[in-house]
Structure formats: structure tokens, C-alpha cells
């Protein structure tokens, strides 16, 4: 979703989110799709192949954001991959050398990313993956490479997308994508494909 290398263009957007209400205890055993907070639109139905495995949902995220200059993205497909209330969080270093997080909803991300992706073209692919899983939750460090055209020899950006995933007993969901781009003073470590 870290997930596009034009991340720095998304960062100035300061967002404030209201806290969501707690779900009643009885609702906690229901599938995620039935636990939508009041006022939060339900995700469109996902393609079964996109959410059938951890591998599938990761591929679907990278696929849906990638495309040539002028190509429209299937944003309903994107929406279908994320749990209601999901967040996309970009980390950047400010002028005072402090790391700061910018938090986006899926809708914020789509609104900001769509014109830029269509204008310049954007392809992101995974080059390395490290997975930690316990029960129905997974943390995936996914090293990415971003290009403006699929055939570009060299990426214009690399970094790490930290995906938090949930299996609700029926399908996989993206809960959060939290990312940081590589920089000269912060290269990707070898254990993550650097």
C-alpha cells in the first residue's frame, strides 16, 4: 500500500482520526467483514484467489498498485484486501532528523496516490520477504523496489513494507502497511535482502 515510492509526496498530509468505538464482546467471534464500525463502509467482496493465502494477498497488494503511465488502478480490488479501519503509515525523517509517521486510511491513500500513479507510472515489486506468524496474525517485512516502468533496469526507490496481516478463519486481510524508504545513511540490512 509501504508502499509507494512517491511516499514523500504523501507525507505533508497531516491527518487526525477519531477513535473508533469498541465492539461488543459477542461480535468479536464474527468474521471481520461483519464487524464494521458504524459509519465505516464495508470492504467490497474480494476475489477469492487474492485472499486465499498470505502469499496471495501480498501479491494482490503489489499488483493492484502497479501499472503503466495513464493506467487506472482497480481501487475496489485494493479496498477488498484491507480490514475496515486499516491504516497505511509512512515513516520519514524530517529536517530536524526526527523520524515521523504519517497515517493514512485506505481512502486517503487512494485519493493521494491515484493521480500520481497515473501521471508517472508506478510499479512496485517485492525483492525479499521475512515472515513471523503466531496463530492467525502475521508480521511480514517485505523489501520493495519501485520503478516508473516495469522495464526500468534500476529502481528509483527501495525500502521495507511492514505488513500486519490477519486470517479470520475464512480469508486473509491486510490490517496495516507501515513503511520506510531506504536512504544513504539507512541502507536495507542484509538480512532483509540489502
PDB file of C-alpha atoms in Angstrom:
ATOM      1  CA  UNK A   1       0.000   0.000   0.000  1.00  0.00           C
ATOM      2  CA  UNK A   2       4.523   0.903   2.005  1.00  0.00           C
ATOM      3  CA  UNK A   3       4.273   1.346  -0.200  1.00  0.00           C
ATOM      4  CA  UNK A   4       4.707   3.624  -2.997  1.00  0.00           C
ATOM      5  CA  UNK A   5       7.952   5.366  -3.534  1.00  0.00           C
ATOM      6  CA  UNK A   6       6.371   8.714  -4.145  1.00  0.00           C
ATOM      7  CA  UNK A   7       5.817   8.423  -0.387  1.00  0.00           C
ATOM      8  CA  UNK A   8       7.444  11.777   0.232  1.00  0.00           C
ATOM      9  CA  UNK A   9       4.635  13.446  -1.702  1.00  0.00           C
ATOM     10  CA  UNK A  10       2.112  11.841   0.637  1.00  0.00           C
ATOM     11  CA  UNK A  11       3.881  12.861   3.827  1.00  0.00           C
ATOM     12  CA  UNK A  12       2.795  16.508   4.170  1.00  0.00           C
ATOM     13  CA  UNK A  13      -0.785  15.353   4.588  1.00  0.00           C
ATOM     14  CA  UNK A  14      -1.394  15.639   8.348  1.00  0.00           C
ATOM     15  CA  UNK A  15      -4.416  13.586   9.363  1.00  0.00           C
ATOM     16  CA  UNK A  16      -6.396  13.286  12.554  1.00  0.00           C
ATOM     17  CA  UNK A  17      -8.562  10.231  13.147  1.00  0.00           C
ATOM     18  CA  UNK A  18     -11.270   9.847  15.745  1.00  0.00           C
ATOM     19  CA  UNK A  19     -11.028   6.803  17.982  1.00  0.00           C
ATOM     20  CA  UNK A  20     -13.370   4.018  16.960  1.00  0.00           C
ATOM     21  CA  UNK A  21     -15.878   2.575  19.375  1.00  0.00           C
ATOM     22  CA  UNK A  22     -15.246  -0.786  20.999  1.00  0.00           C
ATOM     23  CA  UNK A  23     -17.013  -3.818  19.562  1.00  0.00           C
ATOM     24  CA  UNK A  24     -19.319  -5.746  21.901  1.00  0.00           C
ATOM     25  CA  UNK A  25     -17.811  -8.997  23.183  1.00  0.00           C
ATOM     26  CA  UNK A  26     -20.366 -11.103  21.284  1.00  0.00           C
ATOM     27  CA  UNK A  27     -19.283  -9.602  17.970  1.00  0.00           C
ATOM     28  CA  UNK A  28     -15.630 -10.477  18.440  1.00  0.00           C
ATOM     29  CA  UNK A  29     -16.071 -14.057  17.251  1.00  0.00           C
ATOM     30  CA  UNK A  30     -17.746 -12.999  13.983  1.00  0.00           C
ATOM     31  CA  UNK A  31     -15.714 -12.774  10.737  1.00  0.00           C
ATOM     32  CA  UNK A  32     -14.008  -9.425  10.198  1.00  0.00           C
ATOM     33  CA  UNK A  33     -16.327  -8.498   7.341  1.00  0.00           C
ATOM     34  CA  UNK A  34     -19.306  -8.483   9.722  1.00  0.00           C
ATOM     35  CA  UNK A  35     -17.566  -6.270  12.314  1.00  0.00           C
ATOM     36  CA  UNK A  36     -17.764  -2.913  10.580  1.00  0.00           C
ATOM     37  CA  UNK A  37     -17.942   0.079  12.904  1.00  0.00           C
ATOM     38  CA  UNK A  38     -20.852   2.465  12.374  1.00  0.00           C
ATOM     39  CA  UNK A  39     -20.057   4.913   9.589  1.00  0.00           C
ATOM     40  CA  UNK A  40     -17.261   2.767   8.110  1.00  0.00           C
ATOM     41  CA  UNK A  41     -18.131   1.388   4.666  1.00  0.00           C
ATOM     42  CA  UNK A  42     -17.789  -2.373   4.280  1.00  0.00           C
ATOM     43  CA  UNK A  43     -14.995  -3.559   2.006  1.00  0.00           C
ATOM     44  CA  UNK A  44     -16.067  -4.730  -1.463  1.00  0.00           C
ATOM     45  CA  UNK A  45     -16.087  -8.512  -1.914  1.00  0.00           C
ATOM     46  CA  UNK A  46     -12.577  -9.795  -2.560  1.00  0.00           C
ATOM     47  CA  UNK A  47     -11.523 -12.120  -5.334  1.00  0.00           C
ATOM     48  CA  UNK A  48     -11.153 -15.492  -3.573  1.00  0.00           C
ATOM     49  CA  UNK A  49      -7.749 -16.027  -5.202  1.00  0.00           C
ATOM     50  CA  UNK A  50      -6.496 -12.695  -3.763  1.00  0.00           C
ATOM     51  CA  UNK A  51      -7.182 -13.602  -0.132  1.00  0.00           C
ATOM     52  CA  UNK A  52      -6.726 -17.377  -0.036  1.00  0.00           C
ATOM     53  CA  UNK A  53      -3.189 -17.278   1.399  1.00  0.00           C
ATOM     54  CA  UNK A  54      -0.600 -14.927   2.807  1.00  0.00           C
ATOM     55  CA  UNK A  55       1.319 -15.186  -0.474  1.00  0.00           C
ATOM     56  CA  UNK A  56      -1.817 -14.362  -2.486  1.00  0.00           C
ATOM     57  CA  UNK A  57      -2.767 -11.221  -0.554  1.00  0.00           C
ATOM     58  CA  UNK A  58       0.807  -9.913  -0.698  1.00  0.00           C
ATOM     59  CA  UNK A  59       0.896 -10.422  -4.484  1.00  0.00           C
ATOM     60  CA  UNK A  60      -2.515  -8.770  -4.827  1.00  0.00           C
ATOM     61  CA  UNK A  61      -1.376  -5.627  -2.981  1.00  0.00           C
ATOM     62  CA  UNK A  62       1.695  -5.206  -5.180  1.00  0.00           C
ATOM     63  CA  UNK A  63      -0.317  -5.993  -8.314  1.00  0.00           C
ATOM     64  CA  UNK A  64      -3.133  -3.517  -7.655  1.00  0.00           C
ATOM     65  CA  UNK A  65      -0.844  -0.511  -7.117  1.00  0.00           C
ATOM     66  CA  UNK A  66       1.356  -1.292 -10.127  1.00  0.00           C
ATOM     67  CA  UNK A  67       0.614  -0.050 -13.619  1.00  0.00           C
ATOM     68  CA  UNK A  68       1.806   1.984 -16.572  1.00  0.00           C
ATOM     69  CA  UNK A  69       1.501   5.729 -17.020  1.00  0.00           C
ATOM     70  CA  UNK A  70      -2.151   6.603 -17.654  1.00  0.00           C
ATOM     71  CA  UNK A  71      -3.423   3.228 -16.394  1.00  0.00           C
ATOM     72  CA  UNK A  72      -6.324   3.321 -13.965  1.00  0.00           C
ATOM     73  CA  UNK A  73      -5.987   1.126 -10.899  1.00  0.00           C
ATOM     74  CA  UNK A  74      -8.735  -1.174  -9.647  1.00  0.00           C
ATOM     75  CA  UNK A  75      -9.287   0.634  -6.347  1.00  0.00           C
ATOM     76  CA  UNK A  76     -12.229  -1.582  -5.367  1.00  0.00           C
ATOM     77  CA  UNK A  77      -9.833  -4.519  -5.564  1.00  0.00           C
ATOM     78  CA  UNK A  78      -7.482  -2.585  -3.275  1.00  0.00           C
ATOM     79  CA  UNK A  79     -10.303  -1.829  -0.832  1.00  0.00           C
ATOM     80  CA  UNK A  80     -11.266  -5.527  -0.764  1.00  0.00           C
ATOM     81  CA  UNK A  81      -7.849  -6.511   0.633  1.00  0.00           C
ATOM     82  CA  UNK A  82      -7.996  -4.336   3.758  1.00  0.00           C
ATOM     83  CA  UNK A  83      -9.850  -4.839   7.010  1.00  0.00           C
ATOM     84  CA  UNK A  84     -12.280  -1.972   7.752  1.00  0.00           C
ATOM     85  CA  UNK A  85     -10.332   0.751   9.563  1.00  0.00           C
ATOM     86  CA  UNK A  86      -6.964  -0.375   8.139  1.00  0.00           C
ATOM     87  CA  UNK A  87      -4.083   2.096   8.082  1.00  0.00           C
ATOM     88  CA  UNK A  88      -1.174   2.840   5.745  1.00  0.00           C
ATOM     89  CA  UNK A  89       1.647   4.531   7.627  1.00  0.00           C
ATOM     90  CA  UNK A  90       4.675   6.214   6.050  1.00  0.00           C
ATOM     91  CA  UNK A  91       7.775   6.933   8.126  1.00  0.00           C
ATOM     92  CA  UNK A  92      10.070   9.739   7.055  1.00  0.00           C
ATOM     93  CA  UNK A  93      12.879  11.749   8.565  1.00  0.00           C
ATOM     94  CA  UNK A  94      12.150  15.436   8.996  1.00  0.00           C
ATOM     95  CA  UNK A  95      14.632  18.298   8.625  1.00  0.00           C
ATOM     96  CA  UNK A  96      15.412  18.088  12.352  1.00  0.00           C
ATOM     97  CA  UNK A  97      16.410  14.388  11.871  1.00  0.00           C
ATOM     98  CA  UNK A  98      13.422  13.089  13.817  1.00  0.00           C
ATOM     99  CA  UNK A  99      11.500  10.128  12.402  1.00  0.00           C
ATOM    100  CA  UNK A 100       7.812  10.883  11.989  1.00  0.00           C
ATOM    101  CA  UNK A 101       4.829   8.789  10.996  1.00  0.00           C
ATOM    102  CA  UNK A 102       2.066   9.925   8.641  1.00  0.00           C
ATOM    103  CA  UNK A 103      -1.100   7.897   8.951  1.00  0.00           C
ATOM    104  CA  UNK A 104      -3.481   7.341   6.032  1.00  0.00           C
ATOM    105  CA  UNK A 105      -6.735   5.458   5.713  1.00  0.00           C
ATOM    106  CA  UNK A 106      -7.158   3.325   2.597  1.00  0.00           C
ATOM    107  CA  UNK A 107      -9.363   6.082   1.133  1.00  0.00           C
ATOM    108  CA  UNK A 108      -6.752   8.761   1.899  1.00  0.00           C
ATOM    109  CA  UNK A 109      -4.098   6.667   0.183  1.00  0.00           C
ATOM    110  CA  UNK A 110      -6.255   6.127  -2.920  1.00  0.00           C
ATOM    111  CA  UNK A 111      -7.145   9.826  -3.168  1.00  0.00           C
ATOM    112  CA  UNK A 112      -3.490  10.912  -2.950  1.00  0.00           C
ATOM    113  CA  UNK A 113      -1.890   8.073  -4.930  1.00  0.00           C
ATOM    114  CA  UNK A 114      -4.223   7.796  -7.921  1.00  0.00           C
ATOM    115  CA  UNK A 115      -3.272  10.993  -9.792  1.00  0.00           C
ATOM    116  CA  UNK A 116       0.455  10.447  -9.185  1.00  0.00           C
ATOM    117  CA  UNK A 117       0.395   6.802 -10.275  1.00  0.00           C
ATOM    118  CA  UNK A 118      -1.464   7.644 -13.469  1.00  0.00           C
ATOM    119  CA  UNK A 119       0.802  10.619 -14.217  1.00  0.00           C
ATOM    120  CA  UNK A 120       4.173   8.906 -13.815  1.00  0.00           C
ATOM    121  CA  UNK A 121       3.503   5.181 -13.923  1.00  0.00           C
ATOM    122  CA  UNK A 122       4.367   3.095 -10.913  1.00  0.00           C
ATOM    123  CA  UNK A 123       5.477  -0.494 -10.443  1.00  0.00           C
ATOM    124  CA  UNK A 124       6.415  -1.948  -7.096  1.00  0.00           C
ATOM    125  CA  UNK A 125       7.677  -5.464  -6.571  1.00  0.00           C
ATOM    126  CA  UNK A 126       8.890  -7.472  -3.651  1.00  0.00           C
ATOM    127  CA  UNK A 127      12.557  -8.474  -3.650  1.00  0.00           C
ATOM    128  CA  UNK A 128      12.769 -10.203  -0.244  1.00  0.00           C
ATOM    129  CA  UNK A 129      10.369 -11.391   2.468  1.00  0.00           C
ATOM    130  CA  UNK A 130      10.682 -12.299   6.147  1.00  0.00           C
ATOM    131  CA  UNK A 131       7.591 -13.694   7.910  1.00  0.00           C
ATOM    132  CA  UNK A 132       6.776 -14.094  11.592  1.00  0.00           C
ATOM    133  CA  UNK A 133       3.453 -15.751  12.403  1.00  0.00           C
ATOM    134  CA  UNK A 134       1.544 -16.679  15.527  1.00  0.00           C
ATOM    135  CA  UNK A 135      -1.893 -18.248  15.142  1.00  0.00           C
ATOM    136  CA  UNK A 136      -3.978 -16.000  12.920  1.00  0.00           C
ATOM    137  CA  UNK A 137      -1.683 -12.958  12.938  1.00  0.00           C
ATOM    138  CA  UNK A 138       1.384 -12.387  10.787  1.00  0.00           C
ATOM    139  CA  UNK A 139       4.064  -9.718  10.542  1.00  0.00           C
ATOM    140  CA  UNK A 140       5.768  -9.572   7.142  1.00  0.00           C
ATOM    141  CA  UNK A 141       8.846  -7.483   6.328  1.00  0.00           C
ATOM    142  CA  UNK A 142       8.601  -7.118   2.556  1.00  0.00           C
ATOM    143  CA  UNK A 143      11.554  -5.415   0.893  1.00  0.00           C
ATOM    144  CA  UNK A 144      10.316  -3.479  -2.122  1.00  0.00           C
ATOM    145  CA  UNK A 145      11.724  -1.942  -5.276  1.00  0.00           C
ATOM    146  CA  UNK A 146       9.825   0.840  -7.074  1.00  0.00           C
ATOM    147  CA  UNK A 147      10.061   1.763 -10.743  1.00  0.00           C
ATOM    148  CA  UNK A 148       8.157   4.113 -13.037  1.00  0.00           C
ATOM    149  CA  UNK A 149       8.079   1.484 -15.805  1.00  0.00           C
ATOM    150  CA  UNK A 150       8.197  -2.295 -15.397  1.00  0.00           C
ATOM    151  CA  UNK A 151      11.194  -2.496 -17.751  1.00  0.00           C
ATOM    152  CA  UNK A 152      13.302   0.103 -15.877  1.00  0.00           C
ATOM    153  CA  UNK A 153      16.656  -1.509 -15.107  1.00  0.00           C
ATOM    154  CA  UNK A 154      17.118   0.234 -11.784  1.00  0.00           C
ATOM    155  CA  UNK A 155      14.536   1.104  -9.103  1.00  0.00           C
ATOM    156  CA  UNK A 156      14.197   4.753  -8.146  1.00  0.00           C
ATOM    157  CA  UNK A 157      13.366   3.725  -4.564  1.00  0.00           C
ATOM    158  CA  UNK A 158      13.810   0.743  -2.272  1.00  0.00           C
ATOM    159  CA  UNK A 159      12.577   0.223   1.242  1.00  0.00           C
ATOM    160  CA  UNK A 160      10.703  -2.074   3.583  1.00  0.00           C
ATOM    161  CA  UNK A 161       6.944  -2.510   3.818  1.00  0.00           C
ATOM    162  CA  UNK A 162       5.909  -3.911   7.179  1.00  0.00           C
ATOM    163  CA  UNK A 163       2.609  -5.724   6.611  1.00  0.00           C
ATOM    164  CA  UNK A 164       0.413  -6.799   9.508  1.00  0.00           C
ATOM    165  CA  UNK A 165      -1.986  -9.494   8.321  1.00  0.00           C
ATOM    166  CA  UNK A 166      -4.964 -11.283   9.845  1.00  0.00           C
ATOM    167  CA  UNK A 167      -6.568 -14.626   8.977  1.00  0.00           C
ATOM    168  CA  UNK A 168     -10.182 -14.525  10.195  1.00  0.00           C
ATOM    169  CA  UNK A 169     -10.837 -18.230   9.678  1.00  0.00           C
ATOM    170  CA  UNK A 170     -12.107 -17.641   6.140  1.00  0.00           C
ATOM    171  CA  UNK A 171      -9.647 -15.312   4.400  1.00  0.00           C
ATOM    172  CA  UNK A 172      -6.575 -13.096   4.827  1.00  0.00           C
ATOM    173  CA  UNK A 173      -6.825  -9.333   5.468  1.00  0.00           C
ATOM    174  CA  UNK A 174      -4.289  -6.501   5.489  1.00  0.00           C
ATOM    175  CA  UNK A 175      -4.575  -4.654   8.805  1.00  0.00           C
ATOM    176  CA  UNK A 176      -1.658  -2.222   8.388  1.00  0.00           C
ATOM    177  CA  UNK A 177       1.119  -1.427   5.960  1.00  0.00           C
ATOM    178  CA  UNK A 178       3.875   0.543   7.664  1.00  0.00           C
ATOM    179  CA  UNK A 179       6.866   1.535   5.540  1.00  0.00           C
ATOM    180  CA  UNK A 180      10.156   3.367   5.328  1.00  0.00           C
ATOM    181  CA  UNK A 181      12.271   4.053   2.284  1.00  0.00           C
ATOM    182  CA  UNK A 182      15.963   3.305   2.125  1.00  0.00           C
ATOM    183  CA  UNK A 183      18.378   6.242   2.392  1.00  0.00           C
ATOM    184  CA  UNK A 184      22.168   6.593   2.105  1.00  0.00           C
ATOM    185  CA  UNK A 185      22.535   6.677   5.883  1.00  0.00           C
ATOM    186  CA  UNK A 186      19.949   3.921   6.383  1.00  0.00           C
ATOM    187  CA  UNK A 187      20.554   1.141   3.812  1.00  0.00           C
ATOM    188  CA  UNK A 188      18.476  -2.027   3.810  1.00  0.00           C
ATOM    189  CA  UNK A 189      20.229  -4.599   6.049  1.00  0.00           C
ATOM    190  CA  UNK A 190      21.495  -7.858   4.521  1.00  0.00           C
ATOM    191  CA  UNK A 191      19.007  -9.964   6.471  1.00  0.00           C
ATOM    192  CA  UNK A 192      16.230  -8.132   4.584  1.00  0.00           C
ATOM    193  CA  UNK A 193      17.783  -8.501   1.141  1.00  0.00           C
ATOM    194  CA  UNK A 194      20.038  -5.425   1.176  1.00  0.00           C
TER     195      UNK A 194
END
